[in-house]
Coordinates of C-alpha atoms and ligand atoms in Angstrom, one line a residue:
M349 CA -2.0 -37.0 29.3
C350 CA -2.9 -38.2 32.9
A351 CA -5.5 -41.0 32.6
G352 CA -7.0 -39.8 35.9
C353 CA -7.6 -36.0 35.4
G354 CA -6.5 -35.3 31.8
A355 CA -3.6 -33.0 32.7
E356 CA -1.0 -32.7 29.9
L357 CA 2.1 -34.6 31.1
T358 CA 4.4 -34.3 28.0
A359 CA 5.3 -32.0 25.2
P360 CA 4.2 -33.2 21.8
V361 CA 6.3 -36.3 21.1
S362 CA 6.5 -38.8 18.3
R363 CA 7.4 -42.5 18.6
V364 CA 10.8 -43.9 17.7
A365 CA 12.6 -47.2 18.3
L366 CA 13.6 -48.0 21.9
P367 CA 17.4 -47.4 22.0
V368 CA 19.2 -50.7 22.5
H369 CA 21.3 -49.2 25.3
T370 CA 18.3 -48.1 27.3
H371 CA 18.9 -50.3 30.3
Y372 CA 22.7 -50.3 30.2
G373 CA 24.6 -47.4 31.6
A374 CA 28.2 -47.1 32.6
W375 CA 29.1 -47.8 36.2
E376 CA 29.2 -44.7 38.4
Q377 CA 29.0 -42.3 35.5
L378 CA 26.5 -39.5 34.9
H379 CA 24.7 -39.9 31.6
P380 CA 22.9 -37.6 29.2
P381 CA 19.2 -38.1 28.4
L382 CA 18.4 -41.4 26.7
M383 CA 15.9 -39.9 24.3
E384 CA 16.2 -37.1 21.8
P385 CA 13.8 -34.1 22.4
A386 CA 10.3 -34.6 21.1
T387 CA 10.5 -38.4 20.9
Y388 CA 9.2 -41.3 23.0
A389 CA 9.7 -45.0 22.9
V390 CA 7.9 -48.0 24.4
D391 CA 9.6 -51.0 26.1
P392 CA 7.5 -54.0 25.2
L393 CA 9.1 -56.2 27.9
P394 CA 8.4 -55.9 31.6
S395 CA 10.6 -53.3 33.3
G396 CA 10.7 -51.1 36.3
A397 CA 11.2 -51.6 40.0
R398 CA 9.7 -55.1 40.5
W399 CA 12.1 -58.1 40.1
R400 CA 11.9 -61.7 41.3
P401 CA 14.5 -64.4 41.5
S402 CA 14.5 -66.7 38.4
D403 CA 13.8 -70.0 40.2
E404 CA 11.0 -68.5 42.2
A405 CA 9.0 -67.8 39.1
G406 CA 9.6 -71.0 37.1
E407 CA 10.8 -71.5 33.6
D408 CA 7.5 -71.0 31.8
L409 CA 6.7 -67.8 33.6
D410 CA 10.2 -66.5 33.0
A411 CA 9.7 -67.1 29.3
R412 CA 6.5 -65.1 29.3
Q413 CA 8.4 -62.3 31.0
G414 CA 10.9 -62.5 28.1
V415 CA 13.7 -64.5 29.9
H416 CA 14.7 -67.8 28.2
A417 CA 17.6 -69.0 30.3
P418 CA 18.5 -69.0 34.0
A419 CA 18.8 -65.4 35.3
R420 CA 19.5 -64.0 38.7
S421 CA 16.3 -62.0 38.6
V422 CA 13.4 -61.6 36.2
P423 CA 11.5 -58.3 35.8
F424 CA 7.9 -58.2 36.8
G425 CA 7.2 -54.5 36.3
A426 CA 4.7 -53.2 33.8
R427 CA 5.0 -54.0 30.0
G428 CA 4.7 -51.1 27.6
R429 CA 6.3 -48.4 29.8
I430 CA 6.9 -45.2 27.9
V431 CA 10.2 -43.3 28.0
I432 CA 10.7 -39.6 27.2
A433 CA 13.5 -37.1 27.7
P434 CA 13.1 -35.4 31.1
G435 CA 12.9 -32.0 29.3
D436 CA 9.7 -33.2 27.6
S437 CA 7.8 -33.8 30.8
R438 CA 5.1 -31.4 31.9
D439 CA 3.1 -30.7 35.1
M440 CA 4.7 -33.5 37.2
V441 CA 6.1 -33.1 40.7
L442 CA 8.6 -35.3 42.5
I443 CA 7.2 -37.5 45.3
P444 CA 10.0 -36.8 47.9
E445 CA 9.6 -40.1 49.9
K446 CA 10.1 -42.1 46.6
C447 CA 13.3 -40.3 45.5
A448 CA 15.9 -42.8 46.8
G449 CA 19.1 -43.3 44.8
Y450 CA 22.5 -44.8 45.0
C451 CA 24.8 -41.8 45.1
R452 CA 24.3 -38.9 42.7
G453 CA 20.6 -38.9 41.9
I454 CA 17.4 -40.9 41.8
D455 CA 17.3 -44.5 40.7
G456 CA 13.6 -45.3 40.8
R457 CA 14.0 -48.3 43.2
D458 CA 10.7 -47.5 45.0
G459 CA 8.6 -47.3 41.9
P460 CA 7.0 -44.2 40.4
N461 CA 8.4 -41.0 41.9
L462 CA 6.6 -38.4 39.8
A463 CA 3.0 -37.4 40.6
C464 CA 0.6 -35.7 38.2
G465 CA 0.4 -32.0 39.1
G466 CA -3.3 -32.0 38.5
C467 CA -4.6 -34.9 40.6
G468 CA -1.5 -36.2 42.5
S469 CA -1.6 -39.7 41.0
A470 CA 1.8 -41.4 40.7
V471 CA 2.3 -41.4 36.9
A472 CA 6.0 -41.7 36.1
T473 CA 9.5 -42.4 37.3
R474 CA 12.4 -40.0 36.9
L475 CA 15.9 -41.7 36.6
D476 CA 19.1 -39.6 36.8
D477 CA 21.4 -41.5 39.2
C478 CA 24.9 -42.4 38.0
G479 CA 24.9 -45.4 35.8
L480 CA 21.5 -44.6 34.3
W481 CA 20.5 -42.9 31.1
Q482 CA 18.5 -39.8 32.2
A483 CA 14.8 -40.5 31.5
V484 CA 11.2 -40.1 32.6
W485 CA 9.3 -43.4 32.4
L486 CA 5.5 -43.0 32.2
E487 CA 3.4 -45.9 33.6
P488 CA 1.3 -47.3 30.8
D489 CA -1.9 -47.6 33.0
A490 CA -1.5 -44.0 34.4
V491 CA -1.4 -42.1 31.1
R492 CA -3.3 -41.8 27.8
R493 CA -2.0 -41.0 24.4
V494 CA -3.8 -38.1 22.7
P495 CA -3.2 -36.6 19.3
S496 CA -1.0 -33.4 19.5
G497 CA -2.7 -31.7 16.6
L498 CA 0.5 -31.6 14.7
P499 CA 0.5 -33.3 11.2
A500 CA 1.6 -36.9 11.4
V501 CA 4.9 -37.7 9.8
P502 CA 5.1 -41.0 7.9
T503 CA 7.8 -43.4 8.9
P504 CA 10.7 -42.8 6.5
D505 CA 11.9 -45.7 4.3
W506 CA 15.6 -46.7 4.5
D507 CA 16.4 -44.7 1.4
E508 CA 14.8 -41.6 2.9
L509 CA 17.0 -41.5 6.0
D510 CA 20.1 -39.3 6.3
L511 CA 22.1 -42.3 7.4
E512 CA 25.4 -40.4 8.1
S513 CA 23.6 -38.2 10.6
Y514 CA 23.0 -41.2 12.8
A515 CA 26.6 -42.2 13.2
V516 CA 27.9 -42.1 16.8
P517 CA 31.7 -41.7 17.3
P518 CA 33.1 -44.6 19.3
V519 CA 35.4 -42.4 21.3
E520 CA 34.6 -39.2 23.3
L521 CA 36.7 -36.1 23.3
D522 CA 38.4 -37.1 26.6
G523 CA 39.5 -40.5 25.1
S524 CA 36.9 -42.6 26.9
W525 CA 34.8 -45.1 24.9
S526 CA 31.2 -44.0 24.1
F527 CA 28.8 -45.4 26.7
R528 CA 26.4 -46.1 23.9
W529 CA 29.0 -48.2 22.0
E530 CA 29.9 -50.1 25.2
A531 CA 26.2 -51.2 25.5
A532 CA 25.2 -51.4 21.8
V533 CA 28.1 -53.6 20.7
P534 CA 27.5 -56.5 23.2
V535 CA 23.8 -56.4 22.4
A536 CA 24.7 -56.9 18.8
L537 CA 27.2 -59.6 19.7
A538 CA 24.5 -61.6 21.5
H539 CA 22.3 -61.4 18.4
L540 CA 25.3 -62.5 16.3
V541 CA 26.0 -65.5 18.5
A542 CA 22.3 -66.6 18.2
A543 CA 22.4 -66.0 14.4
C544 CA 25.5 -68.2 14.1
E545 CA 23.9 -70.9 16.4
G546 CA 27.0 -71.0 18.5
R547 CA 29.5 -71.6 15.6
P548 CA 32.7 -69.5 15.7
V549 CA 32.4 -66.4 13.5
A550 CA 34.9 -63.8 12.2
L551 CA 33.9 -60.2 12.6
P552 CA 34.4 -57.8 9.7
G553 CA 38.0 -56.4 9.6
P554 CA 37.3 -52.8 10.7
V555 CA 35.0 -54.0 13.5
A556 CA 37.6 -56.5 14.8
D557 CA 40.4 -53.9 14.4
L558 CA 38.6 -51.2 16.4
L559 CA 37.1 -53.4 19.2
G560 CA 39.8 -56.0 19.5
D561 CA 39.7 -58.9 22.0
G562 CA 37.2 -57.0 24.2
A563 CA 34.5 -57.9 21.6
T564 CA 35.8 -61.1 20.0
G565 CA 36.3 -62.6 23.5
Y566 CA 32.5 -63.0 23.7
L567 CA 32.2 -65.0 20.5
P568 CA 32.4 -68.8 20.4
A569 CA 36.0 -69.9 20.5
G570 CA 37.7 -71.8 17.7
P571 CA 38.7 -71.2 14.1
P572 CA 36.0 -69.2 12.4
A573 CA 33.5 -71.3 10.6
L574 CA 31.4 -68.3 9.5
T575 CA 32.1 -64.8 8.3
A576 CA 30.0 -61.8 9.3
R577 CA 29.8 -58.8 6.9
L578 CA 28.4 -55.3 7.3
A579 CA 25.4 -54.8 5.0
G580 CA 22.6 -52.3 4.7
P581 CA 21.2 -49.4 2.7
G582 CA 23.8 -47.7 0.4
M583 CA 26.2 -50.6 0.6
P584 CA 27.1 -53.2 -2.1
A585 CA 24.5 -55.9 -2.3
P586 CA 25.2 -58.9 -0.1
R587 CA 26.8 -61.9 -1.8
S588 CA 25.2 -65.3 -1.9
T589 CA 28.1 -66.7 0.0
D590 CA 27.7 -64.3 3.0
D591 CA 27.0 -66.2 6.2
V592 CA 25.8 -63.5 8.5
L593 CA 25.0 -59.9 7.9
L594 CA 25.5 -57.1 10.5
V595 CA 22.7 -54.8 9.6
P596 CA 21.3 -51.5 11.0
R597 CA 18.2 -51.2 13.1
H598 CA 15.7 -48.7 11.7
P599 CA 15.8 -45.6 14.0
V600 CA 12.0 -45.3 14.0
T601 CA 10.7 -48.8 13.9
G602 CA 13.7 -50.7 15.4
E603 CA 13.3 -53.3 12.7
P604 CA 16.6 -54.7 11.2
W605 CA 17.3 -53.9 7.6
R606 CA 16.7 -57.0 5.4
P607 CA 18.6 -57.8 2.2
P608 CA 16.4 -57.8 -0.9
H609 CA 17.4 -61.4 -1.6
G610 CA 19.4 -64.2 -0.2
T611 CA 19.1 -66.3 2.9
A612 CA 21.9 -65.0 5.1
A613 CA 21.1 -64.6 8.7
V614 CA 21.0 -61.1 10.0
A615 CA 22.3 -59.7 13.3
P616 CA 20.9 -56.2 14.1
L617 CA 23.3 -53.4 15.1
D618 CA 22.5 -50.0 16.6
I619 CA 22.4 -47.7 13.7
G620 CA 24.7 -45.3 15.5
V621 CA 27.5 -48.0 15.5
W622 CA 26.6 -49.4 12.1
A623 CA 26.7 -46.0 10.4
H624 CA 30.2 -45.3 11.9
F625 CA 31.6 -48.5 10.2
A626 CA 29.5 -48.6 7.1
L627 CA 29.6 -44.9 6.2
P628 CA 33.1 -43.7 7.2
G629 CA 32.5 -40.3 5.5
E630 CA 35.3 -38.0 4.5
T631 CA 38.7 -39.5 5.2
S632 CA 41.9 -37.6 5.9
P633 CA 44.5 -37.4 3.2
L634 CA 48.0 -38.6 4.1
P635 CA 49.9 -36.0 6.2
A636 CA 52.5 -34.1 4.1
S637 CA 56.0 -33.8 5.3
G638 CA 57.8 -30.6 5.9
R639 CA 56.4 -27.3 7.2
V640 CA 53.4 -25.3 6.1
P641 CA 54.7 -22.3 4.0
E642 CA 54.6 -18.9 5.8
G643 CA 51.2 -17.2 5.5
V644 CA 49.3 -20.4 4.7
L645 CA 46.6 -21.2 7.1
R646 CA 46.3 -24.9 8.2
D647 CA 43.1 -26.6 7.1
D648 CA 44.2 -30.2 7.5
Y649 CA 42.2 -32.8 9.4
P650 CA 42.5 -33.4 13.2
L651 CA 43.9 -36.8 13.9
P652 CA 41.2 -39.4 14.8
L653 CA 40.5 -39.7 18.5
R654 CA 42.2 -42.7 20.1
P655 CA 40.7 -44.4 23.2
W656 CA 42.9 -44.4 26.3
R657 CA 42.0 -48.0 27.1
S658 CA 40.8 -51.1 25.2
F659 CA 37.1 -51.7 24.5
M660 CA 35.2 -53.2 27.4
P661 CA 31.7 -54.3 26.4
H662 CA 28.9 -53.8 29.0
S663 CA 28.7 -57.4 30.3
T664 CA 25.2 -57.1 31.6
A665 CA 24.0 -55.8 28.2
F666 CA 25.5 -59.0 26.7
S667 CA 24.1 -61.5 29.1
R668 CA 20.7 -59.9 29.4
T669 CA 20.3 -59.7 25.7
L670 CA 21.4 -63.3 25.3
V671 CA 18.8 -64.7 27.9
R672 CA 16.1 -62.6 26.2
L673 CA 16.6 -64.3 22.8
P674 CA 14.4 -67.4 22.4
A675 CA 17.2 -69.0 20.3
I676 CA 19.2 -69.4 23.4
R677 CA 17.1 -72.5 24.2
R678 CA 18.4 -74.3 21.1
P679 CA 20.6 -77.4 21.9
A680 CA 23.3 -76.0 19.5
L681 CA 23.8 -73.1 21.9
R682 CA 23.8 -75.1 25.1
A683 CA 27.6 -75.3 25.5
Y684 CA 27.9 -71.6 24.7
R685 CA 25.1 -70.7 27.0
E686 CA 26.7 -72.5 30.0
R687 CA 29.9 -70.6 29.5
F688 CA 28.6 -67.1 28.7
A689 CA 25.1 -66.6 29.8
T690 CA 26.1 -65.5 33.3
P691 CA 23.0 -64.6 35.3
P692 CA 22.4 -60.9 35.1
Ligands
ZN424 ZN1 -3.8 -36.3 36.9

């Protein structure tokens, strides 16, 4: 609710993990809402309209803002901003003079553009321009969290989740790559590079086959010294010889799945991408030759969708994730950092 007047500003919502693709949309494309209905997430890092050049702030201040390598700009907006689906907002009105955007909507460049309908305080920012996941971002100082009166639902354990329901197809019906995949894969690659401390690593076969050079081109060059393997709930237990495990992030807590034993490093992957690879579901039988007999209705499987171009990771998602990992400061990653951590 509004911290100023107590007006109810959202429908009842429960907390889930901040999606990894939150700040990374596809260039000049309209996007669906970031959040599922009746959910909210919190961004622990500074975000929003205020940015400063990296060298203006200084290295220590950059690190406190969550940036650990040279970056073109460092965010200085509020920490702990709260994101909801636009459809879950209540009793807020647009502030017309704050509604600038690039071309097809509002991009929030002037700060909060939604006012509380009760008292007129600026409380939130609506984003819906092209290149942005549609969202309403509530300012943490302008709102208060109050119990909805609905019974609290405990956080499900890994074995209580319907994992297959989280899978996100990599290719849309029109043959374009999923925007979520184009952002989530480079975020995971940045974590993988840090987990491997800059050593060349081979991706699991199905991942390398689907994503091709577009993904492997971001990894340290050279003959693979390490092997990454998919691991997680419902999969065979990791082997003691595994080097790095690609594991899902919990959809509610955002925490990476951890193997019950072993010391392999883990690189977290968006559960939507992980579930596609790890739980392929029902597979099509081989197509039969000849014709279907007269009077028999076809019930065979549609062919899997094929993308119309090769996979292109969201480069800003990669470099921004990389500079936000404290591990990027390690000497072992210096050569890699100088080549790949292009200032976002
Ligand atoms: Zn108010």
